Amino acid sequence: MTRETAIDSRQEILRTAARLFQQQGYDATSMNDVAAALKLSKGGLYHHFQSKDEILFNLMDHALDITQARVIDAVRGVADPGERLRMLIRRHIEVVLSVRDREITVMLHENHPLPPTMRRRINARKKEYVHFMENLIAEVQRSRQSKGVVSPRAAAFALLGMINWIYQWYKPEGTLREEQLAREYTEIFFAGALQ
Amino acid sequence: MTRETAIDSRQEILRTAARLFQQQGYDATSMNDVAAALKLSKGGLYHHFQSKDEILFNLMDHALDITQARVIDAVRGVADPGERLRMLIRRHIEVVLSVRDREITVMLHENHPLPPTMRRRINARKKEYVHFMENLIAEVQRSRQSKGVVSPRAAAFALLGMINWIYQWYKPEGTLREEQLAREYTEIFFAGALQ
């Protein structure tokens, strides 16, 4: 097998597993279910992933790679901190609403307990993202000579909550569309957290 | 068995089940596990609840009763709409952070698919709460002659997200305490969503 095929298979396994976990619940989905959905032998599946925990860990890690690439790396080049934050909000909402990646990124909120080393790595990466937001918010507050009514930490968690909650209620056919949502959430956050 | 004992047993079963679901995951917890943790016979447990779905449904329904009593009913008597909204934010955060009720209220976010009739009832009650917030936000915007930069619907979902996300990151021993959190979230929301 070439290296490229190997990578493709892993991605395909992760995507299929994510879909099954969401349809049936993580615990109710067995390694057999995953193998069957992929028309793989159980041995073929275990060649890539030793356990369901390892699949979940890799899904979460991949969701964080997506966030890193589409949000953090995408905004780093923007010089003005206010514009950088505006772009972060828009990009993060895009990731949450992306049809292609939703199955994977939603897995970040799966609360099945992972083995300690895996859990520590995921939590460390989640914390890195919170710190990135917190530092950016502090930078924007300084650049606007904000009165500091809201701490960057509470502001970062408020913003994460607003955005990460979207998958709980958003319907693409609903009255509130992505464009309006991004604009109004940006309004709320800029007027509310940067005073 | 007196009626009161019957009610107490149901409550105790729900509390214990909620704790197990959170420790082990909903799908990984069996009716046997629940009965064993309560030192009940399986028959004793089935006397109260016919299935795990019925337990989950009752947990969610109970979480919504708690929200109704501690948030909606508590704020209805407040005449000034701004004060009513301020109290709603504080009360909702209290419910989310309540040590006693957290095990139950967190179950609202369990995404295990319930049978259609149960799911419809829970979704209808969740929607009622969103509408209550949305109407209150619209009332506050009118009373403040808001420019209407943010729609009451987006504002309601933003607020729900900020608050319902708290259980994902909050640590009672962390730097951000309940009092500061309630104050800063209120600041963000009032300055951001009511412009």
Coordinates of C-alpha atoms in Angstrom, one line a residue:
Chain A
M1 CA 0.0 0.0 0.0
T2 CA 1.4 3.4 -0.9
R3 CA 1.6 6.0 1.9
E4 CA -1.1 8.1 0.3
T5 CA -3.6 5.3 0.2
A6 CA -2.8 4.6 3.9
I7 CA -3.6 8.2 4.8
D8 CA -6.8 8.2 2.7
S9 CA -8.0 5.0 4.5
R10 CA -7.4 6.5 7.9
Q11 CA -9.4 9.6 6.9
E12 CA -12.2 7.5 5.5
I13 CA -12.3 5.4 8.6
L14 CA -12.5 8.5 10.8
R15 CA -15.2 10.1 8.7
T16 CA -17.3 6.9 8.7
A17 CA -16.8 6.3 12.4
A18 CA -17.8 10.0 13.2
R19 CA -21.0 9.5 11.2
L20 CA -21.9 6.3 13.1
F21 CA -21.0 7.8 16.5
Q22 CA -23.4 10.6 15.8
Q23 CA -26.2 8.5 14.4
Q24 CA -26.1 5.8 17.1
G25 CA -24.1 7.3 19.9
Y26 CA -20.4 6.5 20.6
D27 CA -20.9 3.8 23.2
A28 CA -23.6 2.0 21.1
T29 CA -21.3 1.8 18.1
S30 CA -18.9 -1.2 18.0
M31 CA -15.7 -1.7 16.1
N32 CA -17.6 -4.3 14.1
D33 CA -20.2 -1.7 13.1
V34 CA -17.4 0.6 11.9
A35 CA -15.7 -2.2 9.9
A36 CA -19.0 -3.3 8.4
A37 CA -19.9 0.2 7.3
L38 CA -16.6 0.4 5.5
K39 CA -16.8 -3.1 4.1
L40 CA -13.5 -3.7 5.9
S41 CA -12.5 -6.9 7.7
K42 CA -12.1 -6.5 11.4
G43 CA -8.4 -7.1 10.9
G44 CA -8.3 -4.4 8.2
L45 CA -9.8 -1.9 10.7
Y46 CA -7.5 -3.0 13.6
H47 CA -4.5 -2.5 11.2
H48 CA -5.3 1.2 11.4
F49 CA -6.8 1.7 14.9
Q50 CA -6.3 -0.6 17.9
S51 CA -9.5 0.5 19.7
K52 CA -12.5 2.7 19.6
D53 CA -10.8 5.0 22.1
E54 CA -8.0 5.4 19.6
I55 CA -10.5 6.3 16.9
L56 CA -12.2 8.9 19.1
F57 CA -8.8 10.3 20.1
N58 CA -7.8 10.6 16.5
L59 CA -11.2 12.2 15.6
M60 CA -10.8 14.8 18.3
D61 CA -7.1 15.4 17.3
H62 CA -8.2 15.8 13.7
A63 CA -11.0 18.2 14.6
L64 CA -8.3 20.3 16.4
D65 CA -6.0 20.1 13.3
I66 CA -9.0 21.5 11.3
T67 CA -9.4 24.3 13.8
Q68 CA -5.7 25.0 13.7
A69 CA -5.5 25.2 9.9
R70 CA -8.8 27.0 9.2
V71 CA -8.9 29.4 12.1
I72 CA -5.6 30.0 13.9
D73 CA -3.2 29.7 10.9
A74 CA -5.7 31.6 8.7
V75 CA -5.8 34.6 11.0
R76 CA -2.2 34.8 12.1
G77 CA -1.2 36.9 9.0
V78 CA -3.7 39.7 9.7
A79 CA -1.8 42.6 11.2
D80 CA -4.7 44.6 12.8
P81 CA -5.8 42.8 16.0
G82 CA -9.4 43.8 15.6
E83 CA -9.5 42.5 12.1
R84 CA -7.8 39.3 13.3
L85 CA -10.5 38.7 15.9
R86 CA -13.3 39.5 13.4
M87 CA -11.8 36.9 11.0
L88 CA -11.4 34.4 13.8
I89 CA -15.1 34.6 14.7
R90 CA -16.1 34.2 11.1
R91 CA -13.7 31.3 10.4
H92 CA -14.7 29.5 13.6
I93 CA -18.4 29.8 12.7
E94 CA -17.5 28.4 9.2
V95 CA -15.8 25.4 10.7
V96 CA -18.8 24.7 13.0
L97 CA -21.2 25.0 10.1
S98 CA -19.1 23.2 7.4
V99 CA -21.1 20.3 6.1
R100 CA -18.0 18.5 5.2
D101 CA -16.3 18.7 8.6
R102 CA -19.3 18.9 11.0
E103 CA -19.3 15.2 11.7
I104 CA -15.7 15.4 12.8
T105 CA -15.7 18.7 14.6
V106 CA -18.8 17.8 16.7
M107 CA -16.8 14.9 18.1
L108 CA -14.8 17.5 20.2
H109 CA -17.9 17.7 22.4
E110 CA -18.3 14.0 22.9
N111 CA -18.0 13.5 26.7
H112 CA -16.9 9.9 26.7
P113 CA -14.0 9.6 29.1
L114 CA -10.7 8.9 27.2
P115 CA -7.7 7.1 28.7
P116 CA -5.6 9.7 30.7
T117 CA -2.7 10.3 28.2
M118 CA -5.1 10.7 25.3
R119 CA -7.4 13.0 27.4
R120 CA -4.4 15.1 28.5
R121 CA -3.3 15.7 24.9
I122 CA -6.8 16.8 23.7
N123 CA -7.3 19.0 26.8
A124 CA -3.9 20.6 26.2
R125 CA -4.8 21.4 22.6
K126 CA -8.2 22.8 23.6
K127 CA -6.5 25.0 26.2
E128 CA -4.1 26.3 23.6
Y129 CA -7.0 27.5 21.6
V130 CA -8.6 29.2 24.6
H131 CA -5.3 30.9 25.3
F132 CA -4.9 32.0 21.7
M133 CA -8.4 33.6 21.9
E134 CA -7.8 35.1 25.3
N135 CA -4.5 36.7 24.2
L136 CA -6.0 38.1 21.0
I137 CA -9.0 39.6 23.0
A138 CA -6.5 41.2 25.4
E139 CA -4.6 42.6 22.5
V140 CA -7.8 44.1 20.9
Q141 CA -8.8 45.5 24.3
R142 CA -5.4 47.2 24.6
S143 CA -5.5 48.5 21.1
R144 CA -8.9 50.1 21.7
Q145 CA -8.0 51.4 25.2
S146 CA -10.8 49.3 26.5
K147 CA -12.0 50.1 30.1
G148 CA -11.6 46.4 30.9
V149 CA -15.1 45.9 32.0
V150 CA -14.9 42.3 30.9
S151 CA -11.8 40.0 31.5
P152 CA -10.3 38.4 28.4
R153 CA -10.8 35.0 30.0
A154 CA -14.6 35.4 30.6
A155 CA -14.8 36.9 27.1
A156 CA -13.0 34.0 25.5
F157 CA -15.3 31.4 27.1
A158 CA -18.4 33.5 26.2
L159 CA -17.3 33.6 22.6
L160 CA -16.5 29.9 22.5
G161 CA -19.9 29.1 24.1
M162 CA -21.7 31.2 21.5
I163 CA -20.0 29.6 18.6
N164 CA -19.6 26.0 19.8
W165 CA -23.3 25.9 20.8
I166 CA -24.5 26.6 17.2
Y167 CA -24.4 23.0 16.2
Q168 CA -27.1 22.3 18.9
W169 CA -29.8 24.4 17.3
Y170 CA -28.7 25.5 13.8
K171 CA -30.8 24.4 10.8
P172 CA -29.5 25.3 7.3
E173 CA -33.2 25.8 6.2
G174 CA -34.0 28.0 9.3
T175 CA -34.5 31.7 9.3
L176 CA -31.1 32.5 10.7
R177 CA -28.5 32.0 8.0
E178 CA -24.7 31.7 8.4
E179 CA -24.0 35.2 7.0
Q180 CA -26.4 37.0 9.4
L181 CA -25.3 34.8 12.3
A182 CA -21.6 35.6 11.8
R183 CA -22.5 39.3 11.5
E184 CA -24.7 39.5 14.6
Y185 CA -22.4 37.4 16.8
T186 CA -19.5 39.7 15.8
E187 CA -21.7 42.7 16.7
I188 CA -22.6 41.2 20.1
F189 CA -19.0 40.3 20.9
F190 CA -17.4 43.5 19.8
A191 CA -19.8 45.8 21.5
G192 CA -20.1 43.5 24.6
A193 CA -16.7 42.2 25.4
L194 CA -14.4 44.9 24.2
Q195 CA -15.9 47.9 26.0
Chain B
M1 CA -45.9 2.5 49.6
T2 CA -47.1 6.0 50.2
R3 CA -47.2 8.5 47.3
E4 CA -44.4 10.5 48.9
T5 CA -42.0 7.5 49.1
A6 CA -42.9 6.7 45.5
I7 CA -41.9 10.2 44.4
D8 CA -38.7 10.1 46.5
S9 CA -37.7 6.8 44.9
R10 CA -38.2 8.1 41.4
Q11 CA -36.0 11.1 42.2
E12 CA -33.4 9.0 43.7
I13 CA -33.3 6.7 40.7
L14 CA -33.0 9.7 38.4
R15 CA -30.2 11.2 40.4
T16 CA -28.2 8.0 40.5
A17 CA -28.8 7.2 36.8
A18 CA -27.6 10.8 35.9
R19 CA -24.4 10.2 37.9
L20 CA -23.7 6.9 36.2
F21 CA -24.5 8.3 32.8
Q22 CA -22.0 11.0 33.3
Q23 CA -19.3 8.8 34.7
Q24 CA -19.6 5.9 32.2
G25 CA -21.5 7.4 29.3
Y26 CA -25.2 6.9 28.7
D27 CA -24.9 3.9 26.3
A28 CA -22.3 2.1 28.4
T29 CA -24.6 2.2 31.4
S30 CA -27.1 -0.7 31.7
M31 CA -30.4 -0.9 33.6
N32 CA -28.6 -3.5 35.7
D33 CA -25.9 -1.0 36.6
V34 CA -28.5 1.5 37.7
A35 CA -30.4 -1.1 39.8
A36 CA -27.1 -2.3 41.4
A37 CA -26.0 1.2 42.3
L38 CA -29.3 1.7 44.1
K39 CA -29.3 -1.7 45.7
L40 CA -32.6 -2.3 43.9
S41 CA -33.7 -5.5 42.3
K42 CA -34.2 -5.3 38.5
G43 CA -37.9 -5.7 39.1
G44 CA -37.9 -2.8 41.6
L45 CA -36.2 -0.6 39.0
Y46 CA -38.6 -1.6 36.2
H47 CA -41.5 -0.9 38.5
H48 CA -40.5 2.8 38.2
F49 CA -39.0 3.0 34.7
Q50 CA -39.7 0.6 31.8
S51 CA -36.5 1.4 29.9
K52 CA -33.3 3.4 29.8
D53 CA -34.9 5.8 27.3
E54 CA -37.7 6.4 29.8
I55 CA -35.1 7.3 32.4
L56 CA -33.3 9.7 30.0
F57 CA -36.6 11.3 29.0
N58 CA -37.6 11.8 32.6
L59 CA -34.1 13.2 33.4
M60 CA -34.4 15.7 30.6
D61 CA -38.0 16.5 31.6
H62 CA -36.9 17.1 35.2
A63 CA -34.0 19.3 34.1
L64 CA -36.6 21.4 32.2
D65 CA -38.9 21.5 35.3
I66 CA -35.9 22.8 37.3
T67 CA -35.3 25.5 34.6
Q68 CA -39.0 26.4 34.6
A69 CA -39.1 26.7 38.4
R70 CA -35.8 28.4 39.1
V71 CA -35.5 30.6 36.1
I72 CA -38.8 31.3 34.3
D73 CA -41.2 31.3 37.3
A74 CA -38.6 33.2 39.4
V75 CA -38.3 36.1 37.0
R76 CA -42.0 36.4 35.9
G77 CA -42.9 38.7 38.8
V78 CA -40.2 41.3 37.9
A79 CA -41.9 44.2 36.4
D80 CA -39.0 46.0 34.6
P81 CA -38.0 44.0 31.5
G82 CA -34.3 44.9 31.9
E83 CA -34.3 43.7 35.5
R84 CA -36.1 40.5 34.4
L85 CA -33.5 39.7 31.8
R86 CA -30.7 40.5 34.3
M87 CA -32.3 38.1 36.8
L88 CA -32.8 35.4 34.1
I89 CA -29.1 35.5 33.2
R90 CA -28.1 35.2 36.9
R91 CA -30.6 32.4 37.6
H92 CA -29.8 30.4 34.6
I93 CA -26.0 30.5 35.5
E94 CA -27.0 29.4 39.0
V95 CA -28.8 26.4 37.7
V96 CA -25.9 25.4 35.4
L97 CA -23.4 25.7 38.3
S98 CA -25.6 24.2 41.0
V99 CA -23.8 21.3 42.5
R100 CA -27.0 19.7 43.5
D101 CA -28.6 19.8 40.1
R102 CA -25.7 19.7 37.7
E103 CA -25.9 16.0 37.2
I104 CA -29.4 16.3 36.1
T105 CA -29.3 19.5 34.0
V106 CA -26.2 18.4 32.1
M107 CA -28.4 15.5 30.7
L108 CA -30.2 18.1 28.6
H109 CA -27.2 18.0 26.3
E110 CA -27.0 14.3 26.0
N111 CA -27.4 13.6 22.3
H112 CA -28.5 10.0 22.4
P113 CA -31.5 9.8 20.1
L114 CA -34.8 9.4 22.0
P115 CA -37.9 7.7 20.5
P116 CA -39.9 10.3 18.5
T117 CA -42.7 11.1 20.9
M118 CA -40.3 11.6 23.8
R119 CA -37.9 13.6 21.6
R120 CA -40.8 15.8 20.4
R121 CA -41.9 16.7 23.9
I122 CA -38.3 17.6 25.1
N123 CA -37.7 19.6 21.9
A124 CA -41.0 21.5 22.4
R125 CA -40.1 22.4 25.9
K126 CA -36.6 23.5 24.9
K127 CA -38.1 25.7 22.2
E128 CA -40.5 27.2 24.7
Y129 CA -37.5 28.4 26.7
V130 CA -35.8 29.9 23.6
H131 CA -39.1 31.7 22.8
F132 CA -39.4 33.0 26.4
M133 CA -35.8 34.4 26.1
E134 CA -36.4 35.8 22.6
N135 CA -39.6 37.6 23.6
L136 CA -37.9 39.0 26.7
I137 CA -34.9 40.3 24.7
A138 CA -37.3 41.9 22.2
E139 CA -39.2 43.6 25.1
V140 CA -35.9 44.9 26.6
Q141 CA -34.8 46.2 23.1
R142 CA -38.1 48.0 22.7
S143 CA -38.0 49.5 26.2
R144 CA -34.5 50.8 25.5
Q145 CA -35.3 52.0 22.0
S146 CA -32.6 49.8 20.7
K147 CA -31.4 50.3 17.1
G148 CA -32.0 46.6 16.5
V149 CA -28.5 45.8 15.4
V150 CA -28.9 42.3 16.7
S151 CA -32.1 40.2 16.2
P152 CA -33.7 38.8 19.4
R153 CA -33.4 35.3 17.9
A154 CA -29.6 35.4 17.4
A155 CA -29.2 37.1 20.7
A156 CA -31.2 34.4 22.5
F157 CA -29.0 31.7 20.9
A158 CA -25.9 33.6 21.8
L159 CA -26.9 33.9 25.4
L160 CA -28.0 30.2 25.6
G161 CA -24.6 29.2 24.2
M162 CA -22.6 31.4 26.6
I163 CA -24.4 29.9 29.6
N164 CA -25.0 26.3 28.6
W165 CA -21.3 26.0 27.6
I166 CA -20.1 26.9 31.1
Y167 CA -20.3 23.3 32.3
Q168 CA -17.7 22.4 29.6
W169 CA -14.9 24.4 31.2
Y170 CA -16.0 25.7 34.6
K171 CA -13.9 24.6 37.6
P172 CA -15.2 25.7 41.1
E173 CA -11.5 26.2 42.2
G174 CA -10.6 28.1 39.0
T175 CA -9.8 31.9 38.8
L176 CA -13.2 32.7 37.4
R177 CA -15.9 32.5 40.1
E178 CA -19.6 32.4 39.7
E179 CA -20.2 36.0 40.9
Q180 CA -17.6 37.5 38.5
L181 CA -18.8 35.2 35.7
A182 CA -22.5 36.3 36.1
R183 CA -21.5 39.9 36.2
E184 CA -19.2 39.8 33.1
Y185 CA -21.6 37.7 31.0
T186 CA -24.4 40.2 31.9
E187 CA -22.1 43.1 30.8
I188 CA -21.3 41.3 27.5
F189 CA -24.9 40.6 26.8
F190 CA -26.4 43.9 27.8
A191 CA -23.8 46.0 25.9
G192 CA -23.6 43.6 22.9
A193 CA -27.1 42.4 22.2
L194 CA -29.3 45.3 23.3
Q195 CA -27.6 48.1 21.3

